Amino acid sequence: MGTRSLTFIYEGTPDSREPLVCFYRQHDGYLEGHGKQLGEFLAGMTLVNGYGLGDKPGTLANGAGCLAAQIVAHFKNAAGIGGIYIQRFNERSDSGQEFEYRVYISPTDITIKVRDCYDSGHHLFQGTPQQLLELTAKEKENEYGTRT
């Protein structure tokens, strides 16, 4: 059985209420899996307001809507058929998710919140994509006793 997760992507600050998109991940939704991959993808992105013809795809996002589409495309392309599914937003929906990731995209910043739905329902993390990568490295070190 896989570790399921939901990822909500919002335009605005952590006070934002309704996401632009929500997607379900069937497996590898744990912090060292989906969390790390999400952090890696977002840490390399720069938010802009307008772009040039020579700008490199995958490094820039022309606002929240553009970045939300790139996130979904990135994970869906990696999963192929199945694995990643767009879902209707329903704050109370239960997809059997063990983790929830909330990505807030403001004009200049990206903030990620992670919640453990399985163990205690508490928030595990809130911070930048780079800080999420640092946390996943520490989690791996704690689990295995050494960094790999």
Tab-separated table of N, CA and C in Angstrom:
chain	number	residue	atom	x	y	z
A	1	MET	N	0.839	-1.168	0.000
A	1	MET	CA	0.000	0.000	0.000
A	1	MET	C	0.890	1.238	0.000
A	2	GLY	N	0.498	2.264	-0.750
A	2	GLY	CA	1.291	3.474	-0.873
A	2	GLY	C	1.003	4.472	0.218
A	3	THR	N	1.914	5.418	0.372
A	3	THR	CA	1.713	6.540	1.283
A	3	THR	C	1.086	7.658	0.478
A	4	ARG	N	-0.198	7.884	0.682
A	4	ARG	CA	-0.959	8.841	-0.107
A	4	ARG	C	-0.793	10.261	0.441
A	5	SER	N	-0.871	11.230	-0.481
A	5	SER	CA	-0.794	12.629	-0.069
A	5	SER	C	-1.683	13.482	-0.952
A	6	LEU	N	-2.033	14.639	-0.418
A	6	LEU	CA	-2.721	15.678	-1.172
A	6	LEU	C	-1.818	16.897	-1.202
A	7	THR	N	-1.772	17.559	-2.338
A	7	THR	CA	-1.025	18.809	-2.472
A	7	THR	C	-2.000	19.876	-2.940
A	8	PHE	N	-2.111	20.924	-2.130
A	8	PHE	CA	-2.970	22.064	-2.440
A	8	PHE	C	-2.062	23.217	-2.851
A	9	ILE	N	-2.397	23.894	-3.931
A	9	ILE	CA	-1.591	25.021	-4.399
A	9	ILE	C	-2.470	26.267	-4.384
A	10	TYR	N	-2.019	27.282	-3.642
A	10	TYR	CA	-2.776	28.514	-3.429
A	10	TYR	C	-2.066	29.709	-4.052
A	11	GLU	N	-2.848	30.676	-4.482
A	11	GLU	CA	-2.298	31.974	-4.862
A	11	GLU	C	-2.456	32.880	-3.655
A	12	GLY	N	-1.352	33.345	-3.115
A	12	GLY	CA	-1.399	34.233	-1.962
A	12	GLY	C	-0.609	33.706	-0.791
A	13	THR	N	-0.967	34.197	0.388
A	13	THR	CA	-0.249	33.888	1.621
A	13	THR	C	-0.890	32.689	2.315
A	14	PRO	N	-0.282	32.200	3.412
A	14	PRO	CA	-0.900	31.095	4.159
A	14	PRO	C	-2.288	31.402	4.723
A	15	ASP	N	-2.769	32.629	4.570
A	15	ASP	CA	-4.143	32.958	4.963
A	15	ASP	C	-5.142	32.630	3.852
A	16	SER	N	-4.650	32.320	2.657
A	16	SER	CA	-5.525	32.027	1.523
A	16	SER	C	-6.388	30.812	1.825
A	17	ARG	N	-7.625	30.831	1.358
A	17	ARG	CA	-8.582	29.792	1.729
A	17	ARG	C	-8.866	28.760	0.640
A	18	GLU	N	-8.972	29.175	-0.603
A	18	GLU	CA	-9.340	28.224	-1.654
A	18	GLU	C	-8.189	28.055	-2.649
A	19	PRO	N	-7.739	26.818	-2.846
A	19	PRO	CA	-6.590	26.598	-3.734
A	19	PRO	C	-6.942	26.748	-5.209
A	20	LEU	N	-5.909	27.021	-5.996
A	20	LEU	CA	-6.046	27.015	-7.445
A	20	LEU	C	-6.270	25.589	-7.938
A	21	VAL	N	-5.570	24.654	-7.310
A	21	VAL	CA	-5.636	23.253	-7.723
A	21	VAL	C	-5.261	22.363	-6.538
A	22	CYS	N	-5.764	21.150	-6.586
A	22	CYS	CA	-5.428	20.133	-5.588
A	22	CYS	C	-5.113	18.859	-6.351
A	23	PHE	N	-4.023	18.183	-5.979
A	23	PHE	CA	-3.774	16.884	-6.601
A	23	PHE	C	-3.432	15.832	-5.560
A	24	TYR	N	-3.819	14.625	-5.905
A	24	TYR	CA	-3.653	13.435	-5.061
A	24	TYR	C	-2.481	12.640	-5.595
A	25	ARG	N	-1.628	12.176	-4.704
A	25	ARG	CA	-0.521	11.299	-5.084
A	25	ARG	C	-0.737	9.956	-4.413
A	26	GLN	N	-0.724	8.902	-5.195
A	26	GLN	CA	-1.049	7.552	-4.740
A	26	GLN	C	0.015	6.949	-3.831
A	27	HIS	N	1.280	7.248	-4.093
A	27	HIS	CA	2.362	6.620	-3.324
A	27	HIS	C	3.536	7.580	-3.162
A	28	ASP	N	4.434	7.267	-2.235
A	28	ASP	CA	5.625	8.080	-1.937
A	28	ASP	C	5.277	9.487	-1.453
A	29	GLY	N	4.134	9.636	-0.785
A	29	GLY	CA	3.703	10.939	-0.304
A	29	GLY	C	4.362	11.386	0.980
A	30	TYR	N	5.228	10.560	1.557
A	30	TYR	CA	5.894	10.887	2.807
A	30	TYR	C	6.895	12.027	2.605
A	31	LEU	N	7.345	12.582	3.711
A	31	LEU	CA	8.206	13.761	3.697
A	31	LEU	C	9.474	13.566	2.878
A	32	GLU	N	10.142	12.418	3.043
A	32	GLU	CA	11.401	12.184	2.331
A	32	GLU	C	11.175	11.810	0.866
A	33	GLY	N	9.924	11.582	0.467
A	33	GLY	CA	9.583	11.293	-0.927
A	33	GLY	C	9.023	12.544	-1.599
A	34	HIS	N	7.706	12.713	-1.497
A	34	HIS	CA	7.047	13.855	-2.138
A	34	HIS	C	7.555	15.180	-1.596
A	35	GLY	N	7.745	15.266	-0.280
A	35	GLY	CA	8.235	16.517	0.302
A	35	GLY	C	9.570	16.937	-0.282
A	36	LYS	N	10.480	15.999	-0.366
A	36	LYS	CA	11.806	16.289	-0.932
A	36	LYS	C	11.696	16.682	-2.401
A	37	GLN	N	10.898	15.931	-3.165
A	37	GLN	CA	10.749	16.230	-4.595
A	37	GLN	C	10.092	17.588	-4.816
A	38	LEU	N	9.108	17.910	-3.999
A	38	LEU	CA	8.445	19.211	-4.099
A	38	LEU	C	9.435	20.327	-3.769
A	39	GLY	N	10.208	20.143	-2.698
A	39	GLY	CA	11.222	21.130	-2.325
A	39	GLY	C	12.267	21.325	-3.410
A	40	GLU	N	12.727	20.227	-4.003
A	40	GLU	CA	13.734	20.312	-5.069
A	40	GLU	C	13.194	21.090	-6.266
A	41	PHE	N	11.964	20.788	-6.661
A	41	PHE	CA	11.382	21.475	-7.816
A	41	PHE	C	11.203	22.963	-7.534
A	42	LEU	N	10.654	23.285	-6.378
A	42	LEU	CA	10.338	24.684	-6.076
A	42	LEU	C	11.561	25.510	-5.716
A	43	ALA	N	12.598	24.901	-5.145
A	43	ALA	CA	13.796	25.642	-4.760
A	43	ALA	C	14.498	26.232	-5.981
A	44	GLY	N	14.331	25.602	-7.123
A	44	GLY	CA	14.975	26.079	-8.344
A	44	GLY	C	14.162	27.074	-9.143
A	45	MET	N	12.995	27.466	-8.638
A	45	MET	CA	12.101	28.354	-9.382
A	45	MET	C	12.225	29.804	-8.922
A	46	THR	N	12.097	30.714	-9.877
A	46	THR	CA	12.052	32.145	-9.600
A	46	THR	C	10.720	32.666	-10.098
A	47	LEU	N	10.018	33.399	-9.251
A	47	LEU	CA	8.744	34.002	-9.641
A	47	LEU	C	9.017	35.322	-10.350
A	48	VAL	N	8.352	35.524	-11.483
A	48	VAL	CA	8.526	36.746	-12.269
A	48	VAL	C	7.165	37.283	-12.678
A	49	ASN	N	7.166	38.517	-13.112
A	49	ASN	CA	5.977	39.134	-13.692
A	49	ASN	C	6.357	39.527	-15.105
A	50	GLY	N	6.231	38.589	-16.014
A	50	GLY	CA	6.668	38.769	-17.394
A	50	GLY	C	7.960	38.010	-17.625
A	51	TYR	N	8.160	37.562	-18.846
A	51	TYR	CA	9.344	36.775	-19.167
A	51	TYR	C	9.772	37.070	-20.586
A	52	GLY	N	11.006	36.721	-20.913
A	52	GLY	CA	11.554	36.964	-22.243
A	52	GLY	C	11.625	35.692	-23.058
A	53	LEU	N	11.796	35.844	-24.353
A	53	LEU	CA	11.843	34.691	-25.255
A	53	LEU	C	13.022	33.772	-24.962
A	54	GLY	N	14.101	34.287	-24.434
A	54	GLY	CA	15.277	33.469	-24.151
A	54	GLY	C	15.279	32.832	-22.774
A	55	ASP	N	14.260	33.108	-21.963
A	55	ASP	CA	14.216	32.552	-20.612
A	55	ASP	C	14.018	31.043	-20.650
A	56	LYS	N	14.700	30.364	-19.730
A	56	LYS	CA	14.708	28.900	-19.712
A	56	LYS	C	13.499	28.335	-18.957
A	57	PRO	N	12.701	27.472	-19.605
A	57	PRO	CA	11.581	26.819	-18.911
A	57	PRO	C	12.090	25.970	-17.746
A	58	GLY	N	11.286	25.881	-16.694
A	58	GLY	CA	11.651	25.078	-15.541
A	58	GLY	C	12.434	25.828	-14.489
A	59	THR	N	12.764	27.082	-14.770
A	59	THR	CA	13.476	27.896	-13.785
A	59	THR	C	12.695	29.146	-13.416
A	60	LEU	N	11.743	29.531	-14.255
A	60	LEU	CA	10.926	30.721	-14.021
A	60	LEU	C	9.454	30.358	-14.043
A	61	ALA	N	8.670	31.093	-13.268
A	61	ALA	CA	7.216	30.955	-13.305
A	61	ALA	C	6.626	32.351	-13.378
A	62	ASN	N	5.732	32.557	-14.321
A	62	ASN	CA	5.103	33.855	-14.528
A	62	ASN	C	3.862	33.965	-13.632
A	63	GLY	N	4.097	33.978	-12.335
A	63	GLY	CA	3.020	34.094	-11.362
A	63	GLY	C	2.531	32.752	-10.851
A	64	ALA	N	1.546	32.821	-9.958
A	64	ALA	CA	1.044	31.634	-9.268
A	64	ALA	C	0.398	30.621	-10.212
A	65	GLY	N	-0.414	31.082	-11.147
A	65	GLY	CA	-1.080	30.162	-12.063
A	65	GLY	C	-0.102	29.388	-12.920
A	66	CYS	N	0.936	30.068	-13.366
A	66	CYS	CA	1.969	29.419	-14.174
A	66	CYS	C	2.720	28.381	-13.339
A	67	LEU	N	3.074	28.753	-12.118
A	67	LEU	CA	3.805	27.812	-11.265
A	67	LEU	C	2.935	26.617	-10.885
A	68	ALA	N	1.665	26.837	-10.589
A	68	ALA	CA	0.754	25.732	-10.254
A	68	ALA	C	0.692	24.730	-11.409
A	69	ALA	N	0.578	25.226	-12.632
A	69	ALA	CA	0.534	24.342	-13.801
A	69	ALA	C	1.845	23.575	-13.958
A	70	GLN	N	2.970	24.239	-13.713
A	70	GLN	CA	4.271	23.567	-13.833
A	70	GLN	C	4.450	22.481	-12.777
A	71	ILE	N	3.949	22.729	-11.555
A	71	ILE	CA	4.053	21.725	-10.494
A	71	ILE	C	3.283	20.470	-10.887
A	72	VAL	N	2.037	20.653	-11.316
A	72	VAL	CA	1.211	19.502	-11.708
A	72	VAL	C	1.862	18.763	-12.875
A	73	ALA	N	2.309	19.500	-13.881
A	73	ALA	CA	2.938	18.868	-15.050
A	73	ALA	C	4.194	18.091	-14.636
A	74	HIS	N	4.996	18.663	-13.765
A	74	HIS	CA	6.232	18.009	-13.315
A	74	HIS	C	5.936	16.652	-12.676
A	75	PHE	N	4.983	16.633	-11.748
A	75	PHE	CA	4.693	15.381	-11.043
A	75	PHE	C	3.924	14.397	-11.925
A	76	LYS	N	3.033	14.891	-12.759
A	76	LYS	CA	2.267	13.992	-13.631
A	76	LYS	C	3.172	13.376	-14.692
A	77	ASN	N	4.055	14.164	-15.262
A	77	ASN	CA	4.978	13.623	-16.271
A	77	ASN	C	5.857	12.526	-15.686
A	78	ALA	N	6.270	12.688	-14.433
A	78	ALA	CA	7.098	11.670	-13.783
A	78	ALA	C	6.291	10.406	-13.491
A	79	ALA	N	5.005	10.560	-13.165
A	79	ALA	CA	4.171	9.414	-12.777
A	79	ALA	C	3.600	8.657	-13.969
A	80	GLY	N	3.361	9.355	-15.064
A	80	GLY	CA	2.717	8.716	-16.212
A	80	GLY	C	1.255	8.421	-15.919
A	81	ILE	N	0.762	7.305	-16.423
A	81	ILE	CA	-0.634	6.918	-16.182
A	81	ILE	C	-0.786	6.567	-14.715
A	82	GLY	N	-1.843	7.097	-14.090
A	82	GLY	CA	-2.069	6.860	-12.663
A	82	GLY	C	-1.090	7.650	-11.815
A	83	GLY	N	-1.066	7.347	-10.556
A	83	GLY	CA	-0.100	7.961	-9.646
A	83	GLY	C	-0.464	9.347	-9.166
A	84	ILE	N	-0.800	10.246	-10.085
A	84	ILE	CA	-1.161	11.632	-9.770
A	84	ILE	C	-2.533	11.915	-10.373
A	85	TYR	N	-3.423	12.466	-9.542
A	85	TYR	CA	-4.792	12.766	-9.976
A	85	TYR	C	-5.203	14.149	-9.490
A	86	ILE	N	-5.791	14.946	-10.372
A	86	ILE	CA	-6.395	16.225	-9.971
A	86	ILE	C	-7.674	15.892	-9.209
A	87	GLN	N	-7.925	16.605	-8.117
A	87	GLN	CA	-9.135	16.411	-7.325
A	87	GLN	C	-9.865	17.730	-7.134
A	88	ARG	N	-11.173	17.647	-6.980
A	88	ARG	CA	-11.941	18.824	-6.586
A	88	ARG	C	-11.525	19.209	-5.181
A	89	PHE	N	-11.520	20.508	-4.930
A	89	PHE	CA	-11.190	20.970	-3.592
A	89	PHE	C	-12.363	20.744	-2.656
A	90	ASN	N	-12.086	20.078	-1.566
A	90	ASN	CA	-13.056	19.914	-0.486
A	90	ASN	C	-12.230	19.779	0.781
A	91	GLU	N	-12.300	20.793	1.638
A	91	GLU	CA	-11.472	20.816	2.842
A	91	GLU	C	-11.661	19.576	3.704
A	92	ARG	N	-12.828	18.968	3.624
A	92	ARG	CA	-13.111	17.803	4.463
A	92	ARG	C	-12.987	16.477	3.729
A	93	SER	N	-12.525	16.506	2.496
A	93	SER	CA	-12.439	15.245	1.762
A	93	SER	C	-11.400	14.332	2.388
A	94	ASP	N	-11.691	13.064	2.352
A	94	ASP	CA	-10.775	12.071	2.884
A	94	ASP	C	-10.383	11.141	1.749
A	95	SER	N	-9.162	11.298	1.304
A	95	SER	CA	-8.631	10.434	0.254
A	95	SER	C	-7.705	9.393	0.843
A	96	GLY	N	-7.763	9.246	2.150
A	96	GLY	CA	-6.852	8.322	2.815
A	96	GLY	C	-5.446	8.879	2.883
A	97	GLN	N	-5.313	10.188	2.696
A	97	GLN	CA	-3.988	10.807	2.678
A	97	GLN	C	-3.347	10.748	4.058
A	98	GLU	N	-2.062	10.490	4.035
A	98	GLU	CA	-1.287	10.483	5.272
A	98	GLU	C	-0.535	11.793	5.460
A	99	PHE	N	-0.336	12.515	4.358
A	99	PHE	CA	0.327	13.816	4.418
A	99	PHE	C	-0.416	14.804	3.536
A	100	GLU	N	-0.407	16.065	3.948
A	100	GLU	CA	-0.934	17.156	3.134
A	100	GLU	C	0.153	18.207	2.980
A	101	TYR	N	0.317	18.658	1.761
A	101	TYR	CA	1.269	19.709	1.423
A	101	TYR	C	0.465	20.897	0.906
A	102	ARG	N	0.719	22.062	1.451
A	102	ARG	CA	0.040	23.285	1.017
A	102	ARG	C	1.115	24.261	0.551
A	103	VAL	N	1.025	24.628	-0.725
A	103	VAL	CA	1.999	25.523	-1.341
A	103	VAL	C	1.310	26.864	-1.552
A	104	TYR	N	1.871	27.915	-0.961
A	104	TYR	CA	1.322	29.267	-1.073
A	104	TYR	C	2.284	30.091	-1.913
A	105	ILE	N	1.755	30.645	-3.013
A	105	ILE	CA	2.586	31.382	-3.962
A	105	ILE	C	2.145	32.839	-3.956
A	106	SER	N	2.979	33.708	-3.388
A	106	SER	CA	2.726	35.142	-3.426
A	106	SER	C	3.557	35.710	-4.574
A	107	PRO	N	3.421	36.983	-4.891
A	107	PRO	CA	4.205	37.519	-6.016
A	107	PRO	C	5.722	37.365	-5.866
A	108	THR	N	6.212	37.263	-4.625
A	108	THR	CA	7.668	37.199	-4.438
A	108	THR	C	8.149	35.984	-3.662
A	109	ASP	N	7.245	35.256	-3.001
A	109	ASP	CA	7.667	34.176	-2.115
A	109	ASP	C	6.857	32.903	-2.326
A	110	ILE	N	7.475	31.781	-1.957
A	110	ILE	CA	6.800	30.490	-1.922
A	110	ILE	C	6.914	29.961	-0.500
A	111	THR	N	5.779	29.623	0.092
A	111	THR	CA	5.750	29.046	1.431
A	111	THR	C	5.078	27.684	1.345
A	112	ILE	N	5.635	26.708	2.041
A	112	ILE	CA	5.071	25.357	2.057
A	112	ILE	C	4.725	24.997	3.496
A	113	LYS	N	3.541	24.423	3.669
A	113	LYS	CA	3.136	23.878	4.967
A	113	LYS	C	2.909	22.386	4.775
A	114	VAL	N	3.358	21.578	5.737
A	114	VAL	CA	3.186	20.131	5.670
A	114	VAL	C	2.468	19.685	6.939
A	115	ARG	N	1.452	18.849	6.737
A	115	ARG	CA	0.688	18.319	7.864
A	115	ARG	C	0.690	16.799	7.812
A	116	ASP	N	0.903	16.187	8.956
A	116	ASP	CA	0.849	14.733	9.110
A	116	ASP	C	-0.591	14.368	9.453
A	117	CYS	N	-1.301	13.746	8.541
A	117	CYS	CA	-2.714	13.398	8.749
A	117	CYS	C	-2.867	12.049	9.437
A	118	TYR	N	-1.848	11.243	9.390
A	118	TYR	CA	-1.951	9.861	9.853
A	118	TYR	C	-1.660	9.722	11.344
A	119	ASP	N	-0.527	10.227	11.748
A	119	ASP	CA	-0.063	9.998	13.111
A	119	ASP	C	-0.812	10.852	14.124
A	120	SER	N	-0.700	12.156	14.004
A	120	SER	CA	-1.288	13.015	15.027
A	120	SER	C	-2.055	14.184	14.450
A	121	GLY	N	-1.998	14.382	13.156
A	121	GLY	CA	-2.689	15.493	12.536
A	121	GLY	C	-2.006	16.827	12.763
A	122	HIS	N	-0.801	16.827	13.299
A	122	HIS	CA	-0.136	18.100	13.570
A	122	HIS	C	0.695	18.563	12.370
A	123	HIS	N	0.979	19.857	12.383
A	123	HIS	CA	1.804	20.427	11.328
A	123	HIS	C	3.258	20.066	11.579
A	124	LEU	N	3.899	19.560	10.550
A	124	LEU	CA	5.295	19.158	10.645
A	124	LEU	C	6.251	20.270	10.253
A	125	PHE	N	5.761	21.191	9.394
A	125	PHE	CA	6.691	22.138	8.796
A	125	PHE	C	5.938	23.327	8.219
A	126	GLN	N	6.571	24.495	8.272
A	126	GLN	CA	6.164	25.659	7.497
A	126	GLN	C	7.420	26.441	7.185
A	127	GLY	N	7.644	26.703	5.893
A	127	GLY	CA	8.834	27.454	5.502
A	127	GLY	C	9.017	27.493	4.003
A	128	THR	N	10.228	27.796	3.590
A	128	THR	CA	10.567	27.919	2.172
A	128	THR	C	10.886	26.545	1.576
A	129	PRO	N	10.918	26.456	0.246
A	129	PRO	CA	11.334	25.189	-0.376
A	129	PRO	C	12.725	24.746	0.080
A	130	GLN	N	13.656	25.672	0.212
A	130	GLN	CA	15.008	25.318	0.655
A	130	GLN	C	14.992	24.762	2.080
A	131	GLN	N	14.187	25.362	2.949
A	131	GLN	CA	14.077	24.869	4.321
A	131	GLN	C	13.450	23.473	4.354
A	132	LEU	N	12.517	23.209	3.439
A	132	LEU	CA	11.923	21.872	3.348
A	132	LEU	C	12.982	20.851	2.942
A	133	LEU	N	13.846	21.210	2.021
A	133	LEU	CA	14.942	20.317	1.622
A	133	LEU	C	15.869	20.034	2.799
A	134	GLU	N	16.158	21.052	3.588
A	134	GLU	CA	17.002	20.862	4.765
A	134	GLU	C	16.334	19.919	5.762
A	135	LEU	N	15.024	20.066	5.937
A	135	LEU	CA	14.296	19.179	6.846
A	135	LEU	C	14.312	17.735	6.352
A	136	THR	N	14.095	17.527	5.060
A	136	THR	CA	14.081	16.155	4.543
A	136	THR	C	15.454	15.511	4.671
A	137	ALA	N	16.520	16.299	4.543
A	137	ALA	CA	17.871	15.759	4.731
A	137	ALA	C	18.064	15.341	6.189
A	138	LYS	N	17.560	16.148	7.132
A	138	LYS	CA	17.664	15.803	8.553
A	138	LYS	C	16.840	14.564	8.871
A	139	GLU	N	15.642	14.468	8.273
A	139	GLU	CA	14.788	13.298	8.502
A	139	GLU	C	15.485	12.029	8.016
A	140	LYS	N	16.123	12.113	6.872
A	140	LYS	CA	16.836	10.947	6.340
A	140	LYS	C	18.011	10.598	7.250
A	141	GLU	N	18.707	11.617	7.741
A	141	GLU	CA	19.830	11.386	8.649
A	141	GLU	C	19.336	10.734	9.945
A	142	ASN	N	18.225	11.197	10.477
A	142	ASN	CA	17.675	10.617	11.707
A	142	ASN	C	17.243	9.176	11.498
A	143	GLU	N	16.655	8.894	10.342
A	143	GLU	CA	16.151	7.554	10.067
A	143	GLU	C	17.263	6.543	9.872
A	144	TYR	N	18.305	6.949	9.155
A	144	TYR	CA	19.348	6.004	8.791
A	144	TYR	C	20.671	6.210	9.528
A	145	GLY	N	20.751	7.271	10.329
A	145	GLY	CA	21.962	7.511	11.109
A	145	GLY	C	23.074	8.194	10.361
A	146	THR	N	22.917	8.346	9.062
A	146	THR	CA	23.929	9.016	8.266
A	146	THR	C	23.282	9.586	7.028
A	147	ARG	N	23.873	10.613	6.493
A	147	ARG	CA	23.345	11.186	5.252
A	147	ARG	C	23.784	10.353	4.077
A	148	THR	N	22.855	10.233	3.125
A	148	THR	CA	23.203	9.508	1.900
A	148	THR	C	23.230	10.442	0.735
